[in-house]
Short mmCIF file of C-alpha atoms and ligand atoms in Angstrom, two decimals:
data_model
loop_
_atom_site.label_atom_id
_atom_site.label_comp_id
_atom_site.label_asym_id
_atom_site.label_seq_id
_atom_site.Cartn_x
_atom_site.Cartn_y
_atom_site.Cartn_z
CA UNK C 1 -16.78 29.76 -1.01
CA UNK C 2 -14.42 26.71 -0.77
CA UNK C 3 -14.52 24.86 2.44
CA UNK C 4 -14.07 21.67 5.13
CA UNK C 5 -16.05 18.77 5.62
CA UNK C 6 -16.78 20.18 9.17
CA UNK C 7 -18.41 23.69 7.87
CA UNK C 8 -21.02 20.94 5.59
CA UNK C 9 -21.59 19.22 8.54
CA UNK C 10 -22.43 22.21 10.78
CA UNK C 11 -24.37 23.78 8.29
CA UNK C 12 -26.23 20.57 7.88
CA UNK C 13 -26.62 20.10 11.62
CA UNK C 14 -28.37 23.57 12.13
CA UNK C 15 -31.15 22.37 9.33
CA UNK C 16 -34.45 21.88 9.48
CA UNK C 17 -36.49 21.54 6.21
CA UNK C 18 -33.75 20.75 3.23
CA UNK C 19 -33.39 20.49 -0.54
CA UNK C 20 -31.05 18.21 -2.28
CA UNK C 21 -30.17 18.94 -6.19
CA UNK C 22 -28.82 16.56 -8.53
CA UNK C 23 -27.91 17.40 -11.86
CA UNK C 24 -29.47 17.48 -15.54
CA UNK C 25 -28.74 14.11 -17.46
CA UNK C 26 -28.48 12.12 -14.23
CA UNK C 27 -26.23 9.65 -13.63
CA UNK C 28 -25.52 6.87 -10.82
CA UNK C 29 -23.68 9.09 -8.57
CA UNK C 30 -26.24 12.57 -8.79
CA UNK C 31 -29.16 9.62 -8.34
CA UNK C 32 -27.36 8.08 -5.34
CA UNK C 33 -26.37 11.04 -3.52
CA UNK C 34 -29.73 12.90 -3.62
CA UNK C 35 -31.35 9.71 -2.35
CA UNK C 36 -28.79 8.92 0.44
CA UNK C 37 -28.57 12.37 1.52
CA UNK C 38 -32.68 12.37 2.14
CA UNK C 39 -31.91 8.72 4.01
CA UNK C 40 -29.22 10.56 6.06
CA UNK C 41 -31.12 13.52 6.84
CA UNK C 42 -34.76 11.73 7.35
CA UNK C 43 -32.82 9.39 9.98
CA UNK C 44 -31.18 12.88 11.53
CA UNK C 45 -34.85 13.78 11.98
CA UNK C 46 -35.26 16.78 9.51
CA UNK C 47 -37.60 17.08 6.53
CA UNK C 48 -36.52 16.88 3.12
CA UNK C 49 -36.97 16.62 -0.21
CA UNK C 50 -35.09 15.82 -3.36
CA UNK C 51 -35.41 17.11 -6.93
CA UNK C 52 -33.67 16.46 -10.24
CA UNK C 53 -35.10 18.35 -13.41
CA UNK C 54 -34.66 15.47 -15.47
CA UNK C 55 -36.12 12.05 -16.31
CA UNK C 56 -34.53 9.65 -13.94
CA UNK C 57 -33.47 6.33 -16.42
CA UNK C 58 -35.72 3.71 -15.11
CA UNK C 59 -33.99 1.08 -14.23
CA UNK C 60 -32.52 2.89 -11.59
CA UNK C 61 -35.97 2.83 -9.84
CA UNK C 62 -35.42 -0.54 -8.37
CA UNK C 63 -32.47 0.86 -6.27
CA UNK C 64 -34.51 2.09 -2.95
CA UNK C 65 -35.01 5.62 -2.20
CA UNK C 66 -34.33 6.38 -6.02
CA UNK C 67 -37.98 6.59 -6.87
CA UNK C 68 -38.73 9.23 -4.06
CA UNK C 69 -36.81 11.78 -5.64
CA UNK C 70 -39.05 14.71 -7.52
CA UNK C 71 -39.37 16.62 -10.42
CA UNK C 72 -38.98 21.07 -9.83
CA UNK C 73 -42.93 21.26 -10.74
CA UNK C 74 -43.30 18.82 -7.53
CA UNK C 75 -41.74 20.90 -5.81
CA UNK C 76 -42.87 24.60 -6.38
CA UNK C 77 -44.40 25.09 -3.12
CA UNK C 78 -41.69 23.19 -0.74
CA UNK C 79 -40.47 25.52 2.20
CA UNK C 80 -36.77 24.97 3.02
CA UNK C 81 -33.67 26.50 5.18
CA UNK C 82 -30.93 25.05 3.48
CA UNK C 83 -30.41 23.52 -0.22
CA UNK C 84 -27.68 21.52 -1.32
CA UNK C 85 -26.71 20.53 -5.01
CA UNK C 86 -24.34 17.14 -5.58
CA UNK C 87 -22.28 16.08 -8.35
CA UNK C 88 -22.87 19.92 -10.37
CA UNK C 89 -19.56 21.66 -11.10
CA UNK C 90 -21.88 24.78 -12.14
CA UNK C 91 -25.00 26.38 -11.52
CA UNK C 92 -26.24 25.25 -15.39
CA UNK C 93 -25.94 21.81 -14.60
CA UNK C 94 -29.09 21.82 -12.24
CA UNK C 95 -31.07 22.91 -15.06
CA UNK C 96 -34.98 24.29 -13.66
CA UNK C 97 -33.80 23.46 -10.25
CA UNK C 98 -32.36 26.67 -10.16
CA UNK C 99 -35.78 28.06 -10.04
CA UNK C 100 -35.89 26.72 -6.72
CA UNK C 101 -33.52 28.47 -4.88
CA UNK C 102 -33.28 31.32 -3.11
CA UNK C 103 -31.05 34.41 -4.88
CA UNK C 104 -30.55 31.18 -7.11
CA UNK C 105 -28.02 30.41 -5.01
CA UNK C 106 -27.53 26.78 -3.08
CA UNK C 107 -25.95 26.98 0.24
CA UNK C 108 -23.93 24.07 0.63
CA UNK C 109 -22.60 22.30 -2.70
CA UNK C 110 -21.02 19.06 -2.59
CA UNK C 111 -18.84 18.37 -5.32
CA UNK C 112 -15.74 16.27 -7.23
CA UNK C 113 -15.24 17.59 -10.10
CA UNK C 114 -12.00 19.17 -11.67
CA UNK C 115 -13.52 21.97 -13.01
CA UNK C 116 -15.58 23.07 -10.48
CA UNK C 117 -16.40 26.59 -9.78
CA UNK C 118 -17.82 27.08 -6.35
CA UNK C 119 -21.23 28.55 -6.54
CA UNK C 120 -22.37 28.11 -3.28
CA UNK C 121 -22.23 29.88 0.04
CA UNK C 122 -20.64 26.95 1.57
CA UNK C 123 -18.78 24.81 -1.33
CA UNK C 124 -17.13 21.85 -0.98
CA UNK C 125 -15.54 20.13 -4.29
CA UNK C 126 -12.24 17.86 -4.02
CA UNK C 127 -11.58 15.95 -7.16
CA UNK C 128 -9.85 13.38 -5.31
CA UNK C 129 -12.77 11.84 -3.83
CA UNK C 130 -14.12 9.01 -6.87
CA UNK C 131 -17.69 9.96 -6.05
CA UNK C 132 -19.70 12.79 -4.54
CA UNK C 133 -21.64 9.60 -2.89
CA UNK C 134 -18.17 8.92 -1.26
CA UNK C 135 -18.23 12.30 0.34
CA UNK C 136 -21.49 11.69 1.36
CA UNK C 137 -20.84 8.46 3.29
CA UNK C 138 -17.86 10.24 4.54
CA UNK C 139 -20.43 12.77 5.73
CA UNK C 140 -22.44 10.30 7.09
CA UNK C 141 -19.89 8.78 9.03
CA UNK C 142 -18.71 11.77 11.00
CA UNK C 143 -22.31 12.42 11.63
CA UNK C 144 -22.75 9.12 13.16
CA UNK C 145 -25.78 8.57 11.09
CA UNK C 146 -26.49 4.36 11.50
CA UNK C 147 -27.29 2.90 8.11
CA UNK C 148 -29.95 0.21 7.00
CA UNK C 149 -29.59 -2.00 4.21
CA UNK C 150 -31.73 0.35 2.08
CA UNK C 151 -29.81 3.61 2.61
CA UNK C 152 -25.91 1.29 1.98
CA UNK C 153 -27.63 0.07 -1.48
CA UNK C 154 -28.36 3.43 -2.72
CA UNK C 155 -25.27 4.73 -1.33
CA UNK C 156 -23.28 2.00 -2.97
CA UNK C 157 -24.74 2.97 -6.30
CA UNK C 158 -23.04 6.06 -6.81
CA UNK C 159 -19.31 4.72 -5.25
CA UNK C 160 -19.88 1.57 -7.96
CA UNK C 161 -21.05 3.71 -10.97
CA UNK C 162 -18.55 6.43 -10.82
CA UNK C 163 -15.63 4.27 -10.54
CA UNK C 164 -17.12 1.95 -13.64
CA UNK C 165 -17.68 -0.92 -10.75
CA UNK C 166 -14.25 -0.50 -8.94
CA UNK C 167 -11.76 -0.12 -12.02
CA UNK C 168 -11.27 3.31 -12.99
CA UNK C 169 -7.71 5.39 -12.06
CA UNK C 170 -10.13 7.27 -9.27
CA UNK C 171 -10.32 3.82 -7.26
CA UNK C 172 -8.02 4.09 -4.20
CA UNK C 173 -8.18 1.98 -0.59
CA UNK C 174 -10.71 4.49 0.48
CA UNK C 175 -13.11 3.41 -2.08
CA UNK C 176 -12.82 0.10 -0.97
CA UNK C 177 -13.11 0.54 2.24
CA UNK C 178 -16.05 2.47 2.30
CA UNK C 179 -18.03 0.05 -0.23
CA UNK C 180 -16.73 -2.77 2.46
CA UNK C 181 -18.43 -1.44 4.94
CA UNK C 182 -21.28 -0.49 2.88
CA UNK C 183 -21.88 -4.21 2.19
CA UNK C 184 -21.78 -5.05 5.76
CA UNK C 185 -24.51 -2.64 6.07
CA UNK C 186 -26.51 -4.74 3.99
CA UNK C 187 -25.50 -3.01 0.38
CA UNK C 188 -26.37 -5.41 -2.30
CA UNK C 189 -23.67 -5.04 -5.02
CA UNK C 190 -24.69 -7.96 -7.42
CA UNK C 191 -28.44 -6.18 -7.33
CA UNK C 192 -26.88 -2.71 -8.56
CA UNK C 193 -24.32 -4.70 -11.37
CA UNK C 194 -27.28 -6.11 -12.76
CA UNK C 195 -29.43 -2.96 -12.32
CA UNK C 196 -26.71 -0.61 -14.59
CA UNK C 197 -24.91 -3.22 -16.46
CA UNK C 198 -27.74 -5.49 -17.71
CA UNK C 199 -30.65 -3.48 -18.93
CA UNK C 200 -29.64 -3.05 -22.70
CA UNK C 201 -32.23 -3.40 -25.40
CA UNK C 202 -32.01 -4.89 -29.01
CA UNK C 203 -32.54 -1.52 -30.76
CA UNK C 204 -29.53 -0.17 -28.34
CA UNK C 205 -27.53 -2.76 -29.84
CA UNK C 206 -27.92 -1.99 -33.41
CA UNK C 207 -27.56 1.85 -32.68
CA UNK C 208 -24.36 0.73 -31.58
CA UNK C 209 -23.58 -1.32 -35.01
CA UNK C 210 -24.03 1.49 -36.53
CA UNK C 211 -21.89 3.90 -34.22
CA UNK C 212 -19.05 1.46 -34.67
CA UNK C 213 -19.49 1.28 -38.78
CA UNK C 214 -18.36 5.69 -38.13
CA UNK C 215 -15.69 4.49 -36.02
CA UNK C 216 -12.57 5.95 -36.79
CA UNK C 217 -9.06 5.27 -35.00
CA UNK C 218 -5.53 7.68 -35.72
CA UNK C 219 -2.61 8.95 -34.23
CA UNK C 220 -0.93 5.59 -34.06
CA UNK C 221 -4.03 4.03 -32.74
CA UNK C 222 -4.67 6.00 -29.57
CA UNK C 223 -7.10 8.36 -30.93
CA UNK C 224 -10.52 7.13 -31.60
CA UNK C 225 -13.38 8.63 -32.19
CA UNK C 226 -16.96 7.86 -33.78
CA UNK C 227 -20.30 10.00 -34.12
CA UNK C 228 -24.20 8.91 -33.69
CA UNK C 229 -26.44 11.17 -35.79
CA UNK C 230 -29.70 12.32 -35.13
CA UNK C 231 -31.05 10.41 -38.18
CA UNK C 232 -29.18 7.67 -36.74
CA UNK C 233 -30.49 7.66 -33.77
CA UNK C 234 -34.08 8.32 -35.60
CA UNK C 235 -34.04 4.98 -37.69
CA UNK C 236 -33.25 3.26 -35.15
CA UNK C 237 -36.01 4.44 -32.46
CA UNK C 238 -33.35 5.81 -29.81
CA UNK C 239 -32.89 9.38 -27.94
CA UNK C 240 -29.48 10.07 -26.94
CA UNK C 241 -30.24 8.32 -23.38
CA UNK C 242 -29.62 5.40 -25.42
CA UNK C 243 -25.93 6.08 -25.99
CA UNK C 244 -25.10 5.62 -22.51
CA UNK C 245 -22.23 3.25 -22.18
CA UNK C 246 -21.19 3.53 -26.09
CA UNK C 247 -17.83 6.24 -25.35
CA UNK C 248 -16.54 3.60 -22.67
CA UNK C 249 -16.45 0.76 -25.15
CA UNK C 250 -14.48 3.08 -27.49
CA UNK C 251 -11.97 3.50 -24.90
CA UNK C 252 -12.07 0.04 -24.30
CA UNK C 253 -9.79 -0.59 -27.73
CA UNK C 254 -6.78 -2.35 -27.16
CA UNK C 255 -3.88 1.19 -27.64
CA UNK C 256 -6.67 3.94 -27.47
CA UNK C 257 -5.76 6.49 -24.73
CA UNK C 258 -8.32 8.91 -25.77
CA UNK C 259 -11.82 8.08 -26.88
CA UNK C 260 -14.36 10.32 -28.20
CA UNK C 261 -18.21 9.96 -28.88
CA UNK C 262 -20.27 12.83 -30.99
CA UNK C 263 -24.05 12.74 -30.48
CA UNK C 264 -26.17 15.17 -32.58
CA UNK C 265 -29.37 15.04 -30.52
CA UNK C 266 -31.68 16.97 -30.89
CA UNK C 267 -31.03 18.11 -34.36
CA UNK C 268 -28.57 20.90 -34.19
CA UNK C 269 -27.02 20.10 -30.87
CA UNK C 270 -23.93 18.25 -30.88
CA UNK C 271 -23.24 16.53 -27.23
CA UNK C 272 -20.04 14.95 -27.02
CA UNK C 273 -18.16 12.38 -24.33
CA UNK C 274 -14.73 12.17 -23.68
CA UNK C 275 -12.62 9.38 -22.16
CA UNK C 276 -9.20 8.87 -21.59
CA UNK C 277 -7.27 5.67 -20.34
CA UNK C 278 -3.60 6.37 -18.70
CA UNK C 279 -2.45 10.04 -18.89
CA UNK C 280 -4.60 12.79 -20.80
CA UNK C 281 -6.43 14.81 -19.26
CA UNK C 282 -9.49 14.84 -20.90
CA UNK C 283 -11.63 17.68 -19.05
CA UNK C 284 -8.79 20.10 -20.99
CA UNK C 285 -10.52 19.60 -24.15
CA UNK C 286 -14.09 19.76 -22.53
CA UNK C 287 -13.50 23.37 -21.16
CA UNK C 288 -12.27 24.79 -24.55
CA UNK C 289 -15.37 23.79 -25.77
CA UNK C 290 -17.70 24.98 -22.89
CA UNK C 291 -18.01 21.96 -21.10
CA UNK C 292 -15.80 19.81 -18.29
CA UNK C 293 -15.62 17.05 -16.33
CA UNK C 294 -12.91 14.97 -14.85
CA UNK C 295 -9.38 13.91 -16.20
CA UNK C 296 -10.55 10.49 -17.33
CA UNK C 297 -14.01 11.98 -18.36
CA UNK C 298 -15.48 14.78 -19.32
CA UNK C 299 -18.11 16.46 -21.85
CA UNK C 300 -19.36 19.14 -23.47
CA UNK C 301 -22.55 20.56 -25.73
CA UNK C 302 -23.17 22.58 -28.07
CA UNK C 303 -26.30 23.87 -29.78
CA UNK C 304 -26.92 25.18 -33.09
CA UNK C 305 -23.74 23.25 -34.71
CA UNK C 306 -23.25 21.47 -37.47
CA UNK C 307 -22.38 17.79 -36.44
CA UNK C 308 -18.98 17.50 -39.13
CA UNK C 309 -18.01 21.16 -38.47
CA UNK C 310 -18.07 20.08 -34.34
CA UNK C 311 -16.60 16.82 -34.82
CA UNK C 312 -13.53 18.49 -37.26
CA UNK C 313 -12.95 21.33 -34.54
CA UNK C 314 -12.71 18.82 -32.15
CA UNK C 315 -11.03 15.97 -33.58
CA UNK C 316 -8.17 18.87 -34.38
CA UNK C 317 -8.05 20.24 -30.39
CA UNK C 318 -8.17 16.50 -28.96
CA UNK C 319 -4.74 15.90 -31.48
CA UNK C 320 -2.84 18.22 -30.10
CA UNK C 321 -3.93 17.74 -26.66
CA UNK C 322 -2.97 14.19 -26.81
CA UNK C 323 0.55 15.02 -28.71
CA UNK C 324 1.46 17.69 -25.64
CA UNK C 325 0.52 14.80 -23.14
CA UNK C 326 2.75 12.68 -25.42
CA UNK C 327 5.57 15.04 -25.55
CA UNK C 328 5.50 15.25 -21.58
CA UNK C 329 6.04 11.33 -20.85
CA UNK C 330 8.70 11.39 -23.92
CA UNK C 331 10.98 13.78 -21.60
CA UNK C 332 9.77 11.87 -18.18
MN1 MN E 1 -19.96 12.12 -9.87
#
């Protein structure tokens, strides 16, 4: 059930032994707030634990705390009182974590996500916020919780990767603020650039050749879309981890407002990534086709597919989407 800050914090406060979630597929901001939330709660003197069902990307390992965080078979025998899941809009997105919980249930969910659904006893999701890590310094704060140069860094992490390093529409005076102060707690924001932005590899690079050689751009230039194939990403010696990054350059065309990247990993299973620049909201499309997200990003998957059959279907919804976004701002 939806509600404040305050009824986290309580909850929190009564705690003992806790569990922090991130999701499947994680990203800077699930990575950063399970690790800051252990730093908060270790330095509030209760045990915990974190645990994402997923390979962590390793070069987030260098960010500290990151590398604590476990895997569910880690994990079988932990006794807890309270769990909390960050960065999940729904239950499915903690993948085997779920085996975890109690009446597979969390009781406190921390969220920012549009599409949200509340499946906690205690939820709290505001799409407002850039970053569930920005909740969780906000958190922190209230708490009084006094931060060390480790615990800013990894905090830091999620605030810088979910607002694509301070220039996304979600960025506000907030967001600065709070990575300000971060940094005067000893945050280290050229270490975490370098750490997301500078780890690509050669084969990544001609994967993404060959992504742009599908590239495709209509509707007067603002639609643009391209795929990356499973035997794509065979001959080249990539998984789909390797994509990271590749819908964001797509949106970065000069005129696109809506970008959109079809991956067809494993065989069968179509994943695709939506971005949009100025005024669609993207997470629309997501949803018809299962998935969500936020209004300047979103996603979906789908298994047993055929990639061309997906990508026409889709190609078709995102059109008209963008045209009823376009119609809008013509009478505005
Ligand atoms: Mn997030």
């Amino acid at each position: 059930m939806l509600k404040t800050l305050d009824d986290v914090i309580e909850r929190i406060k009564a705690a003992k032994r806790v569990l922090v979630i991130g999701h499947i597929k994680p990203d800077g901001d699930a990575i950063s707030s399970v690790a800051t939330m252990m730093g908060i709660l270790r330095k509030m003197g209760k045990v915990v634990e974190g645990c994402i069902d997923d390979e962590i990307p390793w070069f987030y390992k260098s960010i500290p705390g990151v590398s604590e965080i476990k895997n569910v078979e880690q994990l079988r025998s932990y006794e807890y009182d309270t769990s909390i899941t960050v960065d999940a809009s729904e239950i499915s997105r903690i993948g085997a974590s779920v085996e975890l919980l109690k009446d597979k249930k969390p009781d406190i969910t921390l969220d920012h996500h549009k599409t949200n659904v509340g499946f906690g006893e205690i939820d709290f999701y505001d799409h407002r916020y850039a970053a569930v890590a920005e909740i969780v310094y906000e958190m922190a704060k209230k708490m009084g919780v006094e931060y060390d140069p480790d615990l800013a860094e990894v905090n830091l992490l999620g605030i810088a990767t979910d607002t694509g390093f301070f220039k996304y529409s979600n960025v506000d005076a907030k967001v600065f603020r709070y990575a300000s102060e971060l940094v005067e707690n000893g945050a280290n924001i050229q270490h975490i650039a370098s750490v997301v932005l500078e780890h690509r590899t050669i084969k990544e690079f001609k994967l993404f050749s060959a992504m742009i050689d599908t590239l495709k751009v209509e509707e007067n230039g603002k639609l643009a879309w391209a795929y990356v194939s499973a035997e794509m990403l065979k001959s080249h010696n990539c998984t789909d981890e390797d994509v990271r990054g590749f819908v964001g350059e797509l949106r970065s065309i000069y005129g696109v407002e809506v970008a959109i990247l079809f991956t067809e990993w494993p065989e069968k299973q179509v994943n695709i990534s939506f971005r949009s620049k100025d005024y669609v909201d993207v997470s629309e499309i997501a949803v018809e086709f299962g998935g969500g997200g936020h209004a300047r990003a979103s996603g979906c998957s789908r298994k047993n597919v055929d990639l061309s059959e997906m990508m026409k279907s889709v190609i078709e919804k995102s059109r008209d989407v963008l045209k009823k976004y376009e119609a809008i701002s013509n009478l505005s």
